[in-house]
Tab-separated table of C-alpha atoms and ligand atoms in Angstrom:
chain	number	residue	atom	x	y	z
A	1	MET	CA	42.994	-147.558	-23.562
A	2	LYS	CA	46.414	-149.514	-23.892
A	3	ILE	CA	50.083	-149.221	-23.600
A	4	VAL	CA	51.975	-150.656	-26.397
A	5	ASN	CA	55.605	-151.322	-25.705
A	6	THR	CA	56.747	-153.430	-29.025
A	7	VAL	CA	56.398	-151.541	-33.167
A	8	GLU	CA	55.136	-155.585	-33.487
A	9	GLU	CA	52.011	-155.021	-31.447
A	10	LEU	CA	51.266	-151.503	-32.168
A	11	ARG	CA	51.360	-153.042	-36.123
A	12	SER	CA	48.797	-155.308	-35.699
A	13	ILE	CA	46.438	-153.037	-33.787
A	14	ILE	CA	47.049	-150.318	-36.456
A	15	LYS	CA	45.781	-152.884	-39.201
A	16	GLU	CA	42.667	-153.818	-37.134
A	17	TRP	CA	42.129	-150.396	-37.023
A	18	ARG	CA	42.236	-149.677	-40.826
A	19	LYS	CA	39.971	-153.044	-41.498
A	20	ALA	CA	37.366	-151.533	-39.774
A	21	GLY	CA	37.864	-148.069	-41.542
A	22	GLU	CA	38.918	-145.875	-38.621
A	23	THR	CA	40.656	-142.872	-38.906
A	24	ILE	CA	44.291	-142.465	-36.885
A	25	GLY	CA	45.488	-139.081	-35.084
A	26	LEU	CA	49.366	-139.097	-34.042
A	27	VAL	CA	50.408	-137.156	-31.128
A	28	PRO	CA	54.568	-137.655	-30.801
A	29	THR	CA	55.571	-136.829	-27.629
A	30	MET	CA	58.887	-137.389	-24.722
A	31	GLY	CA	56.327	-137.557	-22.207
A	32	TYR	CA	55.852	-136.268	-18.776
A	33	LEU	CA	52.703	-134.601	-19.922
A	34	HIS	CA	50.942	-131.387	-19.399
A	35	GLU	CA	48.067	-129.287	-20.588
A	36	GLY	CA	49.940	-128.177	-23.729
A	37	HIS	CA	49.987	-131.961	-24.940
A	38	GLN	CA	46.770	-132.192	-23.670
A	39	SER	CA	45.848	-129.659	-25.840
A	40	LEU	CA	46.931	-131.859	-29.017
A	41	ILE	CA	45.548	-135.338	-27.554
A	42	LYS	CA	42.121	-133.169	-27.060
A	43	LYS	CA	42.640	-132.303	-31.081
A	44	ALA	CA	43.412	-135.316	-32.470
A	45	VAL	CA	40.694	-137.116	-30.377
A	46	GLU	CA	38.012	-134.716	-31.898
A	47	GLU	CA	39.529	-134.844	-35.660
A	48	ASN	CA	40.215	-138.896	-35.399
A	49	THR	CA	38.250	-142.288	-34.364
A	50	LYS	CA	41.691	-143.154	-32.835
A	51	VAL	CA	44.443	-141.641	-31.219
A	52	VAL	CA	48.005	-142.887	-30.343
A	53	VAL	CA	50.203	-141.084	-28.220
A	54	SER	CA	53.812	-141.544	-28.380
A	55	VAL	CA	55.609	-141.521	-25.134
A	56	PHE	CA	59.275	-141.594	-26.094
A	57	VAL	CA	62.538	-139.965	-24.595
A	58	ASN	CA	64.431	-139.972	-28.321
A	59	PRO	CA	68.129	-140.319	-27.420
A	60	ILE	CA	68.915	-138.917	-30.831
A	61	GLN	CA	67.788	-136.328	-30.621
A	62	PHE	CA	69.721	-135.249	-27.371
A	63	GLY	CA	73.360	-133.912	-27.851
A	64	PRO	CA	76.117	-135.538	-25.750
A	65	THR	CA	76.033	-132.568	-22.979
A	66	GLU	CA	72.326	-132.350	-22.621
A	67	ASP	CA	69.595	-133.555	-20.350
A	68	LEU	CA	68.931	-137.428	-21.849
A	69	ALA	CA	69.887	-138.650	-18.361
A	70	THR	CA	67.554	-136.274	-16.349
A	71	TYR	CA	64.876	-135.828	-18.118
A	72	PRO	CA	61.520	-136.107	-16.048
A	73	ARG	CA	59.489	-139.346	-16.631
A	74	ASP	CA	56.334	-140.467	-15.540
A	75	LEU	CA	54.835	-143.100	-17.084
A	76	ASP	CA	51.409	-144.170	-15.330
A	77	ARG	CA	50.776	-140.033	-14.453
A	78	ASP	CA	51.282	-139.685	-18.705
A	79	ALA	CA	48.516	-142.615	-19.458
A	80	LYS	CA	46.140	-141.552	-17.076
A	81	LEU	CA	46.251	-138.119	-18.576
A	82	CYS	CA	45.822	-139.872	-22.219
A	83	GLU	CA	43.006	-141.988	-20.948
A	84	GLU	CA	40.752	-139.145	-19.406
A	85	THR	CA	41.523	-136.950	-23.067
A	86	GLY	CA	40.377	-139.829	-24.876
A	87	ALA	CA	43.632	-141.837	-26.209
A	88	SER	CA	43.192	-145.119	-27.389
A	89	VAL	CA	46.787	-146.218	-27.354
A	90	VAL	CA	50.090	-144.911	-25.527
A	91	PHE	CA	52.903	-146.259	-27.448
A	92	HIS	CA	55.955	-146.282	-24.779
A	93	PRO	CA	58.900	-148.207	-26.952
A	94	GLU	CA	62.437	-148.508	-24.904
A	95	PRO	CA	64.925	-147.081	-27.089
A	96	GLU	CA	66.504	-150.656	-28.280
A	97	GLU	CA	62.949	-151.282	-29.398
A	98	MET	CA	63.206	-147.991	-31.799
A	99	TYR	CA	67.175	-148.430	-32.308
A	100	TYR	CA	68.918	-151.630	-33.482
A	101	ASP	CA	72.251	-152.046	-32.255
A	102	ASP	CA	73.902	-151.325	-35.594
A	103	PHE	CA	71.104	-148.533	-36.466
A	104	CYS	CA	72.496	-146.814	-39.326
A	105	THR	CA	69.829	-144.745	-41.233
A	106	TYR	CA	69.010	-140.974	-40.661
A	107	VAL	CA	66.647	-138.408	-41.920
A	108	ASP	CA	68.584	-135.014	-42.321
A	109	MET	CA	67.670	-131.735	-43.609
A	110	ASP	CA	69.590	-128.909	-44.711
A	111	GLY	CA	68.172	-125.256	-44.757
A	112	LEU	CA	65.337	-125.164	-42.171
A	113	THR	CA	67.289	-127.121	-39.457
A	114	LYS	CA	70.659	-124.821	-39.305
A	115	GLY	CA	69.472	-121.685	-37.978
A	116	LEU	CA	67.670	-121.081	-34.696
A	117	CYS	CA	67.787	-124.284	-32.110
A	118	GLY	CA	70.003	-125.842	-34.685
A	119	LYS	CA	73.241	-123.938	-34.352
A	120	THR	CA	73.471	-124.852	-30.636
A	121	ARG	CA	72.069	-127.968	-31.297
A	122	PRO	CA	73.358	-129.257	-34.482
A	123	THR	CA	72.136	-132.918	-34.488
A	124	HIS	CA	69.165	-132.266	-32.720
A	125	PHE	CA	66.673	-132.155	-36.104
A	126	ARG	CA	68.552	-135.109	-37.514
A	127	GLY	CA	66.655	-136.984	-34.341
A	128	VAL	CA	63.689	-135.450	-34.575
A	129	CYS	CA	63.146	-136.013	-38.071
A	130	THR	CA	64.136	-140.003	-38.181
A	131	VAL	CA	62.062	-140.250	-35.313
A	132	VAL	CA	59.147	-138.850	-36.134
A	133	SER	CA	59.724	-140.665	-39.709
A	134	LYS	CA	59.909	-144.271	-38.122
A	135	LEU	CA	57.005	-143.227	-36.103
A	136	PHE	CA	54.922	-142.154	-39.239
A	137	ASN	CA	55.925	-145.298	-40.785
A	138	ILE	CA	54.707	-147.280	-38.150
A	139	THR	CA	51.575	-145.723	-36.977
A	140	THR	CA	50.573	-144.432	-40.511
A	141	PRO	CA	48.187	-141.909	-39.331
A	142	ASP	CA	45.918	-139.805	-41.510
A	143	LYS	CA	47.005	-136.856	-39.484
A	144	ALA	CA	49.793	-135.670	-36.939
A	145	TYR	CA	49.631	-132.964	-34.051
A	146	PHE	CA	52.416	-130.981	-33.168
A	147	GLY	CA	52.428	-127.492	-30.605
A	148	GLN	CA	53.724	-124.155	-32.066
A	149	LYS	CA	55.927	-124.108	-28.986
A	150	ASP	CA	58.364	-126.081	-30.852
A	151	ALA	CA	58.120	-123.382	-33.810
A	152	GLN	CA	61.224	-124.532	-35.797
A	153	GLN	CA	60.217	-128.327	-35.193
A	154	LEU	CA	56.607	-127.793	-36.629
A	155	ALA	CA	57.866	-125.579	-40.354
A	156	VAL	CA	60.780	-128.775	-40.061
A	157	ILE	CA	58.415	-131.653	-40.082
A	158	ARG	CA	55.987	-129.576	-42.371
A	159	ARG	CA	58.609	-129.680	-44.756
A	160	MET	CA	59.977	-133.262	-44.635
A	161	VAL	CA	56.369	-134.306	-44.952
A	162	ARG	CA	56.385	-132.636	-48.321
A	163	ASP	CA	59.801	-133.103	-49.590
A	164	LEU	CA	59.224	-136.891	-48.969
A	165	ASN	CA	55.584	-136.938	-49.949
A	166	PHE	CA	54.922	-138.884	-46.377
A	167	PRO	CA	50.936	-139.462	-46.895
A	168	LEU	CA	49.711	-137.585	-44.001
A	169	GLU	CA	48.422	-134.208	-42.941
A	170	ILE	CA	50.090	-131.963	-39.815
A	171	VAL	CA	48.435	-130.000	-37.392
A	172	GLY	CA	49.772	-127.400	-36.069
A	173	CYS	CA	48.457	-126.258	-32.655
A	174	PRO	CA	48.903	-122.853	-30.626
A	175	ILE	CA	50.961	-122.814	-27.502
A	176	ILE	CA	49.582	-123.366	-24.061
A	177	ARG	CA	50.766	-121.084	-21.181
A	178	GLU	CA	50.536	-121.044	-17.558
A	179	GLU	CA	48.429	-118.271	-16.106
A	180	ASP	CA	51.469	-115.988	-15.464
A	181	GLY	CA	52.288	-116.322	-19.469
A	182	LEU	CA	55.292	-118.729	-18.900
A	183	ALA	CA	55.048	-121.407	-21.903
A	184	LYS	CA	54.365	-125.090	-20.418
A	185	SER	CA	57.059	-127.375	-21.131
A	186	SER	CA	57.964	-130.236	-19.236
A	187	ARG	CA	61.167	-128.641	-18.693
A	188	ASN	CA	60.045	-125.947	-16.456
A	189	THR	CA	60.480	-128.744	-13.629
A	190	TYR	CA	64.079	-128.225	-13.191
A	191	LEU	CA	63.215	-124.129	-12.449
A	192	ASN	CA	63.795	-123.655	-8.635
A	193	PRO	CA	61.258	-121.015	-7.075
A	194	GLU	CA	63.521	-118.034	-8.287
A	195	GLU	CA	64.181	-119.203	-11.595
A	196	ARG	CA	60.610	-119.725	-12.208
A	197	GLN	CA	60.064	-116.030	-11.474
A	198	ALA	CA	63.107	-115.039	-13.369
A	199	ALA	CA	61.285	-117.682	-16.405
A	200	LEU	CA	58.799	-115.101	-17.032
A	201	VAL	CA	61.335	-112.520	-18.281
A	202	LEU	CA	60.748	-114.724	-21.889
A	203	HIS	CA	56.893	-113.717	-22.007
A	204	ARG	CA	57.427	-110.553	-21.048
A	205	GLY	CA	60.172	-109.660	-24.108
A	206	LEU	CA	58.268	-111.727	-26.582
A	207	ALA	CA	54.725	-109.409	-25.794
A	208	ALA	CA	57.085	-106.278	-25.830
A	209	GLY	CA	58.522	-107.353	-29.226
A	210	GLU	CA	55.316	-108.569	-30.857
A	211	GLU	CA	53.582	-105.251	-29.473
A	212	LEU	CA	56.017	-103.530	-31.834
A	213	VAL	CA	55.504	-105.368	-34.779
A	214	ARG	CA	51.506	-105.258	-34.652
A	215	GLY	CA	52.112	-101.434	-33.854
A	216	GLY	CA	53.836	-101.320	-37.377
A	217	GLU	CA	57.655	-101.660	-36.498
A	218	LYS	CA	58.992	-103.462	-39.799
A	219	SER	CA	62.346	-103.199	-38.590
A	220	VAL	CA	64.064	-106.883	-37.763
A	221	SER	CA	66.885	-105.260	-35.598
A	222	LYS	CA	64.873	-102.754	-33.617
A	223	VAL	CA	62.349	-105.374	-32.119
A	224	THR	CA	65.531	-108.099	-31.344
A	225	SER	CA	67.161	-105.244	-30.078
A	226	ALA	CA	64.028	-104.422	-27.705
A	227	ILE	CA	63.577	-107.942	-26.683
A	228	ARG	CA	67.226	-108.581	-25.532
A	229	GLU	CA	67.141	-105.330	-23.436
A	230	ILE	CA	64.303	-107.002	-21.553
A	231	ILE	CA	65.911	-110.325	-20.875
A	232	GLU	CA	69.319	-108.953	-20.346
A	233	ASN	CA	67.962	-107.371	-17.483
A	234	GLU	CA	66.788	-110.355	-15.433
A	235	PRO	CA	70.651	-111.217	-13.795
A	236	LEU	CA	69.435	-115.394	-14.148
A	237	ALA	CA	68.507	-115.103	-18.128
A	238	LYS	CA	71.421	-115.813	-20.592
A	239	ILE	CA	70.491	-115.420	-24.000
A	240	ASP	CA	71.393	-118.587	-26.640
A	241	TYR	CA	69.483	-116.296	-29.356
A	242	VAL	CA	66.618	-113.711	-30.126
A	243	GLU	CA	65.840	-113.846	-34.362
A	244	ILE	CA	63.012	-113.187	-36.082
A	245	VAL	CA	62.804	-115.177	-39.498
A	246	SER	CA	60.204	-115.913	-42.297
A	247	TRP	CA	57.865	-118.313	-40.837
A	248	ASP	CA	57.472	-120.454	-44.051
A	249	GLY	CA	61.471	-121.364	-45.152
A	250	LEU	CA	63.066	-119.811	-41.578
A	251	ASP	CA	64.760	-117.193	-43.757
A	252	GLU	CA	67.106	-114.574	-42.452
A	253	ILE	CA	65.001	-111.350	-42.905
A	254	SER	CA	65.873	-107.651	-41.984
A	255	GLU	CA	62.683	-106.101	-42.902
A	256	ILE	CA	59.253	-107.572	-41.480
A	257	ASP	CA	57.018	-108.699	-44.129
A	258	GLY	CA	54.255	-111.195	-44.382
A	259	GLU	CA	54.250	-113.496	-42.048
A	260	VAL	CA	57.089	-113.999	-39.429
A	261	LEU	CA	58.503	-116.109	-36.879
A	262	CYS	CA	59.966	-114.432	-33.636
A	263	ALA	CA	61.749	-116.962	-31.577
A	264	ILE	CA	63.904	-117.277	-28.367
A	265	ALA	CA	65.750	-119.599	-26.759
A	266	VAL	CA	67.322	-118.257	-23.323
A	267	TYR	CA	69.316	-120.115	-20.558
A	268	ILE	CA	67.504	-119.716	-16.885
A	269	GLY	CA	70.268	-120.956	-14.535
A	270	LYS	CA	71.081	-124.317	-16.309
A	271	THR	CA	67.907	-124.718	-17.790
A	272	ARG	CA	67.443	-124.142	-21.252
A	273	LEU	CA	63.934	-122.538	-22.684
A	274	ILE	CA	62.491	-121.644	-25.711
A	275	ASP	CA	59.431	-119.276	-26.715
A	276	ASN	CA	58.069	-117.523	-29.557
A	277	PHE	CA	55.158	-115.517	-31.820
A	278	ILE	CA	54.145	-115.733	-35.133
A	279	VAL	CA	52.698	-112.422	-37.004
B	301	LIG	P1	57.644	-132.709	-26.091
B	301	LIG	O1	57.228	-133.646	-25.049
B	301	LIG	O2	58.319	-131.448	-25.688
B	301	LIG	O3	58.931	-133.408	-27.161
B	301	LIG	O4	56.598	-132.278	-26.995
B	301	LIG	C1	55.714	-133.205	-27.877
B	301	LIG	C2	54.867	-132.170	-28.219
B	301	LIG	O5	53.784	-131.103	-27.431
B	301	LIG	C3	55.559	-131.098	-29.743
B	301	LIG	O6	54.694	-130.734	-31.027
B	301	LIG	C4	55.610	-129.557	-28.513
B	301	LIG	O7	55.241	-128.737	-29.659
B	301	LIG	C5	54.115	-130.151	-28.081
B	301	LIG	N1	54.096	-128.798	-26.668
B	301	LIG	C6	54.971	-129.144	-26.106
B	301	LIG	N2	54.586	-127.836	-24.678
B	301	LIG	C7	53.742	-127.315	-25.750
B	301	LIG	C8	52.561	-126.237	-24.915
B	301	LIG	N3	53.245	-125.204	-24.186
B	301	LIG	N4	51.653	-125.724	-26.287
B	301	LIG	C9	51.568	-126.392	-27.002
B	301	LIG	N5	52.151	-127.739	-27.336
B	301	LIG	C10	53.317	-128.034	-26.848
């Protein structure tokens, strides 16, 4: 497995692969990889002859007061995990390699990016859509893999690919959890032991909400109130949002009908965690 730092080198590798008739899977990540990322890489290895994992903490998707500087990084460990899982290349560019000093072109989306995480992170999805477009253009993958853990991101990327005619398939992958139910996340490393315990309230709230929906409850407000009540009982938790929207367009709804996304964002101490279910 190779670690590649420049766009030029990755392009020349891709060119050789294309000549040889290889199929290419791309797994975009910000690194500090865990079993959640690994499940995406595994699926990509099953479905393609070559797999590129990008490890890039994308500065333009962080807001000015967010955790860009402290975001955990460990390239050696990431490279080992990628190699063991069967990836062909880790693409690890420096920010200057991805963004010229006078970079000024962005991919922006209305609609789907405005609600949920878009409310507290107004420039986040512009950063995500821009970097993912760049990675698609650099790598020209046949398939790209995204986790349902970031459900809004998955919906946004699917819509971008449709709207801008990117010639590739987006593969969504299920949420991987710790044994006690906490969704795996690089940001879980920020939690102290007390917060780690308190963070279980996300999964507990969602599990109760999902049970209500599966039991036939149709009222969005009843389900979100039940989830809120559970989370508000945890002193270390502060709700950013608890919402149920349509899964295809992330539209606000009042009645549960068809496929819906129930998504939550909760601060545990200073750490903002997200989780969701789709029914
Ligand atoms: P990140 O490094 O956090 O930007 O995540 C990179 C990709 O891994 C995204 O598509 C995430 O949705 C996915 N991912 C992160 N955590 C998990 C998880 N616990 N289960 C499944 N996919 C995940």
